[in-house]
């Protein structure tokens, strides 16, 4: 019997959840990563990639035995081939179960934790689970319509709406013709104002070939090279958490879910207050405009000083405006790696790094500062599992791990963990 290749179909059962929106099955002993399936389903899948000897990639062709959590696709763009909502065929409970399984698996395989840790992960869902996103970036197609990237490759799916953004954003974006090849940035502020901006097409030749760079890497490189033109709304977005307000540039970072900043802040508050109620000093690392610094000020009555460390100049400027009258908060502009060696030791550290996580060097520096509690906020569960494992080998173990499903219809999930010293 010859091994299956691209275009062939295989029957798979006993599927389990894998990281990145795929289910994992086996065919003739070989691992198959399948898109469009759910745990425990029996499916016929068509092979889409056979270039690696260790695994095959496939998409579901036919469901032979369906999961109780399967629902009709909830995202028109994903149904039309976009890569946006890779779990739009699961109900909310099914998506939550997938994320829980994936995190438990990663904590074991990458973090090195046993079941006594991985089985304690709490799940929290932020609602709504569709029409929740207040910030999107959309590619403009050759005909000037904005859409979503195709699931793989470089095309744009237009004329079918993604189910994640709040409808006002899509209405505003859809009413305009955009520059072909541009990136459309659309944001709804907490005051209801919709802001639109256009990032110019990137016409320069990339230094690396396309095949060696991920879409996220290409997007970051493009952001550093291209200009942004505000189109509607004024370009300064008003945001609120608790009693504080921020003015954030339209391209600046803010948590995607309408309740994300408040939802994560509530967890940061619970964890800091539980493990360091008398804290006097804190670090808010990768702090953006200082949302978590504000939270710490609100829940730690003895707090005298919190330093926001952030590399983005506009975010630091926004933080300085919001905290202009609060002597407890200082915003430091620069990379975390340099700051953590120079700052006075903290009682509380909140660290909310980009998808790549902290890594060994920063974990070492934070652990060496001997805080009472470290709150790790991680948007990539594999990187978070690695960081938590690194911390535990430096004497900080998880006291609580909460997976926040703030990304309905997708495999994405935020992992918020409180780490305390075993000494
Ligand atoms: C996931 S966001 C978190 C922002 C903030 N905690 C919030 O909730 O709004 C990560 C932030 O880290 C910043 N950043 C990325 N790399 C950095 C580095 N090496 N040093 C300092 N800040 C960095 C980014 O500009 C971004 O604002």
mmCIF file of C-alpha atoms in Angstrom, residues 36-365:
data_model
loop_
_atom_site.group_PDB
_atom_site.id
_atom_site.type_symbol
_atom_site.label_atom_id
_atom_site.label_comp_id
_atom_site.label_asym_id
_atom_site.label_seq_id
_atom_site.Cartn_x
_atom_site.Cartn_y
_atom_site.Cartn_z
ATOM 1 C CA UNK A 36 -12.481 21.505 10.401
ATOM 2 C CA UNK A 37 -12.884 18.582 12.817
ATOM 3 C CA UNK A 38 -13.684 18.293 16.547
ATOM 4 C CA UNK A 39 -12.480 15.925 19.299
ATOM 5 C CA UNK A 40 -13.733 12.322 19.088
ATOM 6 C CA UNK A 41 -15.241 12.739 15.621
ATOM 7 C CA UNK A 42 -14.808 10.149 12.873
ATOM 8 C CA UNK A 43 -14.102 11.892 9.590
ATOM 9 C CA UNK A 44 -12.920 11.509 6.036
ATOM 10 C CA UNK A 45 -10.128 14.044 5.484
ATOM 11 C CA UNK A 46 -8.382 15.167 2.310
ATOM 12 C CA UNK A 47 -4.589 15.518 2.466
ATOM 13 C CA UNK A 48 -3.436 19.089 1.774
ATOM 14 C CA UNK A 49 0.269 18.809 2.616
ATOM 15 C CA UNK A 50 2.568 15.762 2.589
ATOM 16 C CA UNK A 51 5.976 17.458 2.515
ATOM 17 C CA UNK A 52 7.067 16.282 5.994
ATOM 18 C CA UNK A 53 7.886 12.672 6.709
ATOM 19 C CA UNK A 54 6.632 12.975 10.304
ATOM 20 C CA UNK A 55 3.100 14.260 9.667
ATOM 21 C CA UNK A 56 0.406 15.036 7.105
ATOM 22 C CA UNK A 57 -1.948 18.037 6.985
ATOM 23 C CA UNK A 58 -5.569 17.585 5.920
ATOM 24 C CA UNK A 59 -9.017 19.204 5.880
ATOM 25 C CA UNK A 60 -12.306 17.555 6.669
ATOM 26 C CA UNK A 61 -14.183 16.272 3.631
ATOM 27 C CA UNK A 62 -17.013 14.351 5.310
ATOM 28 C CA UNK A 63 -18.183 13.824 8.889
ATOM 29 C CA UNK A 64 -18.899 10.136 9.586
ATOM 30 C CA UNK A 65 -19.605 10.523 13.310
ATOM 31 C CA UNK A 66 -20.304 14.036 14.511
ATOM 32 C CA UNK A 67 -19.469 15.647 17.861
ATOM 33 C CA UNK A 68 -22.411 16.817 19.990
ATOM 34 C CA UNK A 69 -20.712 20.210 19.904
ATOM 35 C CA UNK A 70 -20.795 20.571 16.109
ATOM 36 C CA UNK A 71 -22.947 23.448 14.833
ATOM 37 C CA UNK A 72 -23.490 24.926 11.357
ATOM 38 C CA UNK A 73 -20.561 27.244 10.519
ATOM 39 C CA UNK A 74 -21.043 30.550 12.347
ATOM 40 C CA UNK A 75 -18.672 32.671 10.213
ATOM 41 C CA UNK A 76 -19.486 33.458 6.576
ATOM 42 C CA UNK A 77 -15.887 34.488 5.820
ATOM 43 C CA UNK A 78 -14.458 31.225 7.207
ATOM 44 C CA UNK A 79 -17.022 29.261 5.208
ATOM 45 C CA UNK A 80 -15.841 31.144 2.103
ATOM 46 C CA UNK A 81 -12.219 30.084 2.789
ATOM 47 C CA UNK A 82 -10.838 32.784 5.104
ATOM 48 C CA UNK A 83 -8.454 31.842 7.917
ATOM 49 C CA UNK A 84 -10.226 33.880 10.597
ATOM 50 C CA UNK A 85 -12.641 31.621 12.548
ATOM 51 C CA UNK A 86 -11.100 28.146 12.687
ATOM 52 C CA UNK A 87 -13.537 26.870 15.371
ATOM 53 C CA UNK A 88 -16.723 28.379 13.957
ATOM 54 C CA UNK A 89 -18.122 24.843 13.570
ATOM 55 C CA UNK A 90 -18.105 24.292 17.372
ATOM 56 C CA UNK A 91 -20.549 25.620 19.961
ATOM 57 C CA UNK A 92 -19.115 27.653 22.852
ATOM 58 C CA UNK A 93 -18.877 24.645 25.198
ATOM 59 C CA UNK A 94 -17.129 22.626 22.491
ATOM 60 C CA UNK A 95 -14.617 25.413 21.793
ATOM 61 C CA UNK A 96 -13.968 25.746 25.529
ATOM 62 C CA UNK A 97 -13.357 21.987 25.835
ATOM 63 C CA UNK A 98 -10.875 22.120 22.912
ATOM 64 C CA UNK A 99 -8.936 24.982 24.541
ATOM 65 C CA UNK A 100 -8.939 23.277 27.932
ATOM 66 C CA UNK A 101 -7.553 20.055 26.406
ATOM 67 C CA UNK A 102 -4.877 21.953 24.468
ATOM 68 C CA UNK A 103 -3.693 23.922 27.514
ATOM 69 C CA UNK A 104 -3.566 20.833 29.739
ATOM 70 C CA UNK A 105 -1.567 19.041 27.040
ATOM 71 C CA UNK A 106 0.885 21.947 26.558
ATOM 72 C CA UNK A 107 1.401 22.387 30.303
ATOM 73 C CA UNK A 108 2.456 18.737 30.414
ATOM 74 C CA UNK A 109 4.463 18.453 27.190
ATOM 75 C CA UNK A 110 6.140 21.879 27.124
ATOM 76 C CA UNK A 111 5.839 23.103 30.722
ATOM 77 C CA UNK A 112 6.815 19.775 32.273
ATOM 78 C CA UNK A 113 3.896 19.872 34.748
ATOM 79 C CA UNK A 114 2.053 16.777 35.885
ATOM 80 C CA UNK A 115 -1.709 16.365 36.133
ATOM 81 C CA UNK A 116 -1.820 17.905 39.612
ATOM 82 C CA UNK A 117 -1.221 21.232 37.832
ATOM 83 C CA UNK A 118 -2.696 20.732 34.356
ATOM 84 C CA UNK A 119 -6.027 19.439 35.716
ATOM 85 C CA UNK A 120 -6.567 22.581 37.814
ATOM 86 C CA UNK A 121 -6.841 25.044 34.924
ATOM 87 C CA UNK A 122 -10.003 27.147 35.343
ATOM 88 C CA UNK A 123 -11.890 28.200 32.221
ATOM 89 C CA UNK A 124 -13.540 31.609 31.951
ATOM 90 C CA UNK A 125 -15.442 32.757 28.859
ATOM 91 C CA UNK A 126 -15.788 36.414 27.953
ATOM 92 C CA UNK A 127 -19.116 37.223 26.356
ATOM 93 C CA UNK A 128 -20.256 37.848 23.736
ATOM 94 C CA UNK A 129 -18.528 35.018 21.866
ATOM 95 C CA UNK A 130 -19.286 36.527 18.449
ATOM 96 C CA UNK A 131 -19.350 40.187 17.356
ATOM 97 C CA UNK A 132 -16.887 40.877 20.205
ATOM 98 C CA UNK A 133 -13.820 42.335 18.485
ATOM 99 C CA UNK A 134 -13.400 46.134 18.607
ATOM 100 C CA UNK A 135 -10.102 46.223 16.701
ATOM 101 C CA UNK A 136 -9.338 44.605 13.306
ATOM 102 C CA UNK A 137 -6.779 44.797 10.520
ATOM 103 C CA UNK A 138 -8.082 43.738 7.118
ATOM 104 C CA UNK A 139 -6.244 43.392 3.791
ATOM 105 C CA UNK A 140 -7.622 45.305 0.775
ATOM 106 C CA UNK A 141 -8.036 43.192 -2.357
ATOM 107 C CA UNK A 142 -7.189 44.219 -5.932
ATOM 108 C CA UNK A 143 -10.764 45.534 -6.458
ATOM 109 C CA UNK A 144 -10.473 47.837 -3.402
ATOM 110 C CA UNK A 145 -12.745 45.753 -1.114
ATOM 111 C CA UNK A 146 -11.437 44.936 2.365
ATOM 112 C CA UNK A 147 -11.691 41.315 3.475
ATOM 113 C CA UNK A 148 -9.869 38.548 5.322
ATOM 114 C CA UNK A 149 -6.718 36.613 4.480
ATOM 115 C CA UNK A 150 -7.387 33.220 2.913
ATOM 116 C CA UNK A 151 -6.702 30.232 5.165
ATOM 117 C CA UNK A 152 -3.352 29.561 3.502
ATOM 118 C CA UNK A 153 -1.532 31.528 0.841
ATOM 119 C CA UNK A 154 -1.784 35.221 0.014
ATOM 120 C CA UNK A 155 -5.313 35.788 -1.338
ATOM 121 C CA UNK A 156 -8.096 37.882 0.198
ATOM 122 C CA UNK A 157 -11.656 36.656 0.809
ATOM 123 C CA UNK A 158 -14.114 39.510 0.213
ATOM 124 C CA UNK A 159 -17.899 39.770 0.181
ATOM 125 C CA UNK A 160 -18.361 37.477 3.206
ATOM 126 C CA UNK A 161 -18.310 38.876 6.746
ATOM 127 C CA UNK A 162 -16.171 37.553 9.561
ATOM 128 C CA UNK A 163 -18.260 36.904 12.712
ATOM 129 C CA UNK A 164 -15.693 38.331 15.180
ATOM 130 C CA UNK A 165 -15.813 42.142 14.716
ATOM 131 C CA UNK A 166 -18.566 44.318 16.127
ATOM 132 C CA UNK A 167 -20.905 45.093 13.193
ATOM 133 C CA UNK A 168 -20.280 48.889 13.236
ATOM 134 C CA UNK A 169 -16.678 48.252 12.189
ATOM 135 C CA UNK A 170 -17.629 46.071 9.246
ATOM 136 C CA UNK A 171 -20.379 48.494 8.157
ATOM 137 C CA UNK A 172 -17.873 51.363 8.127
ATOM 138 C CA UNK A 173 -15.137 49.397 6.343
ATOM 139 C CA UNK A 174 -17.559 47.977 3.773
ATOM 140 C CA UNK A 175 -18.814 51.396 2.755
ATOM 141 C CA UNK A 176 -15.491 52.476 1.224
ATOM 142 C CA UNK A 177 -13.094 51.647 -1.592
ATOM 143 C CA UNK A 178 -9.557 51.054 -0.282
ATOM 144 C CA UNK A 179 -6.156 51.200 -1.932
ATOM 145 C CA UNK A 180 -5.447 47.722 -3.348
ATOM 146 C CA UNK A 181 -2.756 46.022 -1.246
ATOM 147 C CA UNK A 182 -3.284 48.371 1.723
ATOM 148 C CA UNK A 183 -4.080 47.223 5.239
ATOM 149 C CA UNK A 184 -7.279 48.665 6.685
ATOM 150 C CA UNK A 185 -7.239 49.355 10.434
ATOM 151 C CA UNK A 186 -10.691 49.659 12.013
ATOM 152 C CA UNK A 187 -11.347 50.304 15.705
ATOM 153 C CA UNK A 188 -14.440 51.123 17.759
ATOM 154 C CA UNK A 189 -13.733 53.154 20.883
ATOM 155 C CA UNK A 190 -15.547 52.752 24.185
ATOM 156 C CA UNK A 191 -17.460 55.942 23.319
ATOM 157 C CA UNK A 192 -18.885 54.189 20.222
ATOM 158 C CA UNK A 193 -16.850 56.209 17.712
ATOM 159 C CA UNK A 194 -15.508 54.124 14.801
ATOM 160 C CA UNK A 195 -12.002 54.975 13.580
ATOM 161 C CA UNK A 196 -10.687 53.905 10.182
ATOM 162 C CA UNK A 197 -7.125 54.187 8.903
ATOM 163 C CA UNK A 198 -5.210 52.811 5.967
ATOM 164 C CA UNK A 199 -1.681 51.457 6.083
ATOM 165 C CA UNK A 200 -0.028 51.998 2.708
ATOM 166 C CA UNK A 201 0.788 48.945 0.554
ATOM 167 C CA UNK A 202 4.300 47.658 1.178
ATOM 168 C CA UNK A 203 6.081 48.083 -2.133
ATOM 169 C CA UNK A 204 9.627 47.432 -0.969
ATOM 170 C CA UNK A 205 11.304 44.116 -1.730
ATOM 171 C CA UNK A 206 11.472 42.017 1.442
ATOM 172 C CA UNK A 207 14.972 41.089 2.631
ATOM 173 C CA UNK A 208 13.866 37.489 3.198
ATOM 174 C CA UNK A 209 11.929 35.354 0.763
ATOM 175 C CA UNK A 210 8.174 35.006 1.460
ATOM 176 C CA UNK A 211 8.451 31.302 2.139
ATOM 177 C CA UNK A 212 10.775 31.776 5.114
ATOM 178 C CA UNK A 213 8.550 34.288 6.958
ATOM 179 C CA UNK A 214 5.208 33.796 8.634
ATOM 180 C CA UNK A 215 2.263 36.087 7.894
ATOM 181 C CA UNK A 216 2.678 37.633 11.377
ATOM 182 C CA UNK A 217 6.390 38.338 10.748
ATOM 183 C CA UNK A 218 5.606 39.924 7.374
ATOM 184 C CA UNK A 219 2.882 42.022 9.017
ATOM 185 C CA UNK A 220 5.288 43.271 11.736
ATOM 186 C CA UNK A 221 7.944 44.134 9.135
ATOM 187 C CA UNK A 222 5.345 45.985 7.097
ATOM 188 C CA UNK A 223 4.223 47.965 10.140
ATOM 189 C CA UNK A 224 7.735 49.274 10.682
ATOM 190 C CA UNK A 225 8.113 50.310 7.019
ATOM 191 C CA UNK A 226 4.801 51.793 5.926
ATOM 192 C CA UNK A 227 2.823 54.929 6.732
ATOM 193 C CA UNK A 228 -0.682 55.124 8.203
ATOM 194 C CA UNK A 229 -3.321 57.604 7.021
ATOM 195 C CA UNK A 230 -6.328 58.281 9.274
ATOM 196 C CA UNK A 231 -9.498 58.069 7.162
ATOM 197 C CA UNK A 232 -12.363 58.500 9.613
ATOM 198 C CA UNK A 233 -12.887 59.153 13.323
ATOM 199 C CA UNK A 234 -9.793 61.272 14.050
ATOM 200 C CA UNK A 235 -7.319 58.503 14.870
ATOM 201 C CA UNK A 236 -7.295 58.808 18.686
ATOM 202 C CA UNK A 237 -9.427 56.095 20.273
ATOM 203 C CA UNK A 238 -11.051 56.620 23.681
ATOM 204 C CA UNK A 239 -10.804 53.648 26.005
ATOM 205 C CA UNK A 240 -11.966 53.046 29.581
ATOM 206 C CA UNK A 241 -11.347 50.498 32.312
ATOM 207 C CA UNK A 242 -12.856 51.048 35.742
ATOM 208 C CA UNK A 243 -12.727 54.760 36.459
ATOM 209 C CA UNK A 244 -9.756 55.499 34.126
ATOM 210 C CA UNK A 245 -9.621 56.713 30.547
ATOM 211 C CA UNK A 246 -6.955 56.434 27.873
ATOM 212 C CA UNK A 247 -6.497 58.063 24.465
ATOM 213 C CA UNK A 248 -4.889 55.371 22.314
ATOM 214 C CA UNK A 249 -3.630 55.888 18.725
ATOM 215 C CA UNK A 250 -5.735 53.957 16.191
ATOM 216 C CA UNK A 251 -2.821 51.590 15.470
ATOM 217 C CA UNK A 252 -1.898 51.222 19.162
ATOM 218 C CA UNK A 253 -2.383 48.042 21.174
ATOM 219 C CA UNK A 254 -5.629 47.368 23.061
ATOM 220 C CA UNK A 255 -7.049 43.972 23.996
ATOM 221 C CA UNK A 256 -9.253 42.741 21.115
ATOM 222 C CA UNK A 257 -12.365 41.600 22.988
ATOM 223 C CA UNK A 258 -14.775 44.348 24.006
ATOM 224 C CA UNK A 259 -14.439 43.117 27.611
ATOM 225 C CA UNK A 260 -10.797 41.961 27.359
ATOM 226 C CA UNK A 261 -9.007 44.773 29.187
ATOM 227 C CA UNK A 262 -11.568 44.744 32.022
ATOM 228 C CA UNK A 263 -11.719 40.927 32.138
ATOM 229 C CA UNK A 264 -7.941 40.419 32.402
ATOM 230 C CA UNK A 265 -7.691 43.342 34.843
ATOM 231 C CA UNK A 266 -10.176 41.606 37.155
ATOM 232 C CA UNK A 267 -7.977 38.496 37.208
ATOM 233 C CA UNK A 268 -4.775 40.490 37.718
ATOM 234 C CA UNK A 269 -6.508 42.223 40.644
ATOM 235 C CA UNK A 270 -7.656 38.935 42.213
ATOM 236 C CA UNK A 271 -4.220 37.347 41.894
ATOM 237 C CA UNK A 272 -2.224 40.342 43.152
ATOM 238 C CA UNK A 273 -4.583 40.933 46.098
ATOM 239 C CA UNK A 274 -4.568 37.228 47.038
ATOM 240 C CA UNK A 275 -0.783 36.853 47.159
ATOM 241 C CA UNK A 276 0.616 40.327 47.875
ATOM 242 C CA UNK A 277 -2.097 42.352 49.664
ATOM 243 C CA UNK A 278 0.511 44.605 51.336
ATOM 244 C CA UNK A 279 2.590 45.187 48.198
ATOM 245 C CA UNK A 280 4.394 48.534 48.000
ATOM 246 C CA UNK A 281 6.139 48.263 44.634
ATOM 247 C CA UNK A 282 5.145 46.643 41.327
ATOM 248 C CA UNK A 283 6.231 46.236 37.723
ATOM 249 C CA UNK A 284 3.761 46.252 34.827
ATOM 250 C CA UNK A 285 5.979 44.697 32.126
ATOM 251 C CA UNK A 286 4.947 44.925 28.456
ATOM 252 C CA UNK A 287 2.471 47.336 29.976
ATOM 253 C CA UNK A 288 1.096 49.124 26.892
ATOM 254 C CA UNK A 289 -0.748 52.202 28.156
ATOM 255 C CA UNK A 290 -0.664 50.912 31.751
ATOM 256 C CA UNK A 291 -4.065 49.235 32.134
ATOM 257 C CA UNK A 292 -2.748 46.734 34.697
ATOM 258 C CA UNK A 293 -0.768 49.426 36.547
ATOM 259 C CA UNK A 294 -4.095 51.195 37.117
ATOM 260 C CA UNK A 295 -5.655 47.953 38.328
ATOM 261 C CA UNK A 296 -2.839 47.388 40.827
ATOM 262 C CA UNK A 297 -3.277 50.942 42.178
ATOM 263 C CA UNK A 298 -6.982 50.204 42.708
ATOM 264 C CA UNK A 299 -6.611 46.915 44.611
ATOM 265 C CA UNK A 300 -3.350 47.278 46.551
ATOM 266 C CA UNK A 301 -3.925 49.937 49.236
ATOM 267 C CA UNK A 302 -0.246 50.114 50.280
ATOM 268 C CA UNK A 303 1.103 50.460 46.732
ATOM 269 C CA UNK A 304 3.609 53.330 46.522
ATOM 270 C CA UNK A 305 5.193 52.775 43.151
ATOM 271 C CA UNK A 306 4.425 50.883 39.943
ATOM 272 C CA UNK A 307 6.585 51.092 36.828
ATOM 273 C CA UNK A 308 5.049 50.469 33.408
ATOM 274 C CA UNK A 309 7.723 49.140 31.041
ATOM 275 C CA UNK A 310 6.801 49.435 27.370
ATOM 276 C CA UNK A 311 8.777 49.784 24.126
ATOM 277 C CA UNK A 312 6.164 51.661 22.093
ATOM 278 C CA UNK A 313 6.642 55.446 22.373
ATOM 279 C CA UNK A 314 2.984 56.285 21.660
ATOM 280 C CA UNK A 315 1.726 53.878 24.315
ATOM 281 C CA UNK A 316 4.148 55.345 26.877
ATOM 282 C CA UNK A 317 2.987 58.867 25.975
ATOM 283 C CA UNK A 318 -0.662 57.789 26.441
ATOM 284 C CA UNK A 319 0.162 56.217 29.819
ATOM 285 C CA UNK A 320 1.871 59.419 30.972
ATOM 286 C CA UNK A 321 -1.236 61.450 30.136
ATOM 287 C CA UNK A 322 -3.615 59.099 31.970
ATOM 288 C CA UNK A 323 -1.394 58.913 35.078
ATOM 289 C CA UNK A 324 -0.250 62.547 35.032
ATOM 290 C CA UNK A 325 -1.858 63.180 38.435
ATOM 291 C CA UNK A 326 -1.011 59.822 39.992
ATOM 292 C CA UNK A 327 2.479 59.973 41.549
ATOM 293 C CA UNK A 328 2.465 56.183 42.081
ATOM 294 C CA UNK A 329 2.738 55.342 38.348
ATOM 295 C CA UNK A 330 5.834 55.918 36.201
ATOM 296 C CA UNK A 331 6.056 54.867 32.556
ATOM 297 C CA UNK A 332 9.480 53.768 31.318
ATOM 298 C CA UNK A 333 10.058 53.550 27.581
ATOM 299 C CA UNK A 334 12.397 50.767 26.533
ATOM 300 C CA UNK A 335 12.839 47.022 26.242
ATOM 301 C CA UNK A 336 11.941 44.913 29.262
ATOM 302 C CA UNK A 337 15.331 43.161 29.135
ATOM 303 C CA UNK A 338 17.184 46.331 30.109
ATOM 304 C CA UNK A 339 14.595 47.682 32.546
ATOM 305 C CA UNK A 340 14.278 44.630 34.783
ATOM 306 C CA UNK A 341 17.945 44.788 35.682
ATOM 307 C CA UNK A 342 17.824 48.476 36.574
ATOM 308 C CA UNK A 343 14.527 48.826 38.482
ATOM 309 C CA UNK A 344 14.238 48.422 42.276
ATOM 310 C CA UNK A 345 12.919 44.991 43.317
ATOM 311 C CA UNK A 346 9.113 44.686 43.217
ATOM 312 C CA UNK A 347 6.567 42.880 45.405
ATOM 313 C CA UNK A 348 4.299 42.230 42.390
ATOM 314 C CA UNK A 349 5.183 41.670 38.736
ATOM 315 C CA UNK A 350 2.593 41.600 35.956
ATOM 316 C CA UNK A 351 4.070 40.426 32.649
ATOM 317 C CA UNK A 352 1.935 40.492 29.475
ATOM 318 C CA UNK A 353 4.399 39.787 26.634
ATOM 319 C CA UNK A 354 3.662 39.455 22.896
ATOM 320 C CA UNK A 355 2.917 35.992 21.462
ATOM 321 C CA UNK A 356 6.538 34.832 21.708
ATOM 322 C CA UNK A 357 6.318 35.007 25.516
ATOM 323 C CA UNK A 358 9.100 35.943 27.944
ATOM 324 C CA UNK A 359 11.809 33.358 27.296
ATOM 325 C CA UNK A 360 14.548 32.209 29.664
ATOM 326 C CA UNK A 361 16.469 35.493 29.965
ATOM 327 C CA UNK A 362 13.493 37.573 31.130
ATOM 328 C CA UNK A 363 12.139 34.760 33.324
ATOM 329 C CA UNK A 364 15.542 34.602 35.051
ATOM 330 C CA UNK A 365 15.620 38.369 35.593
#
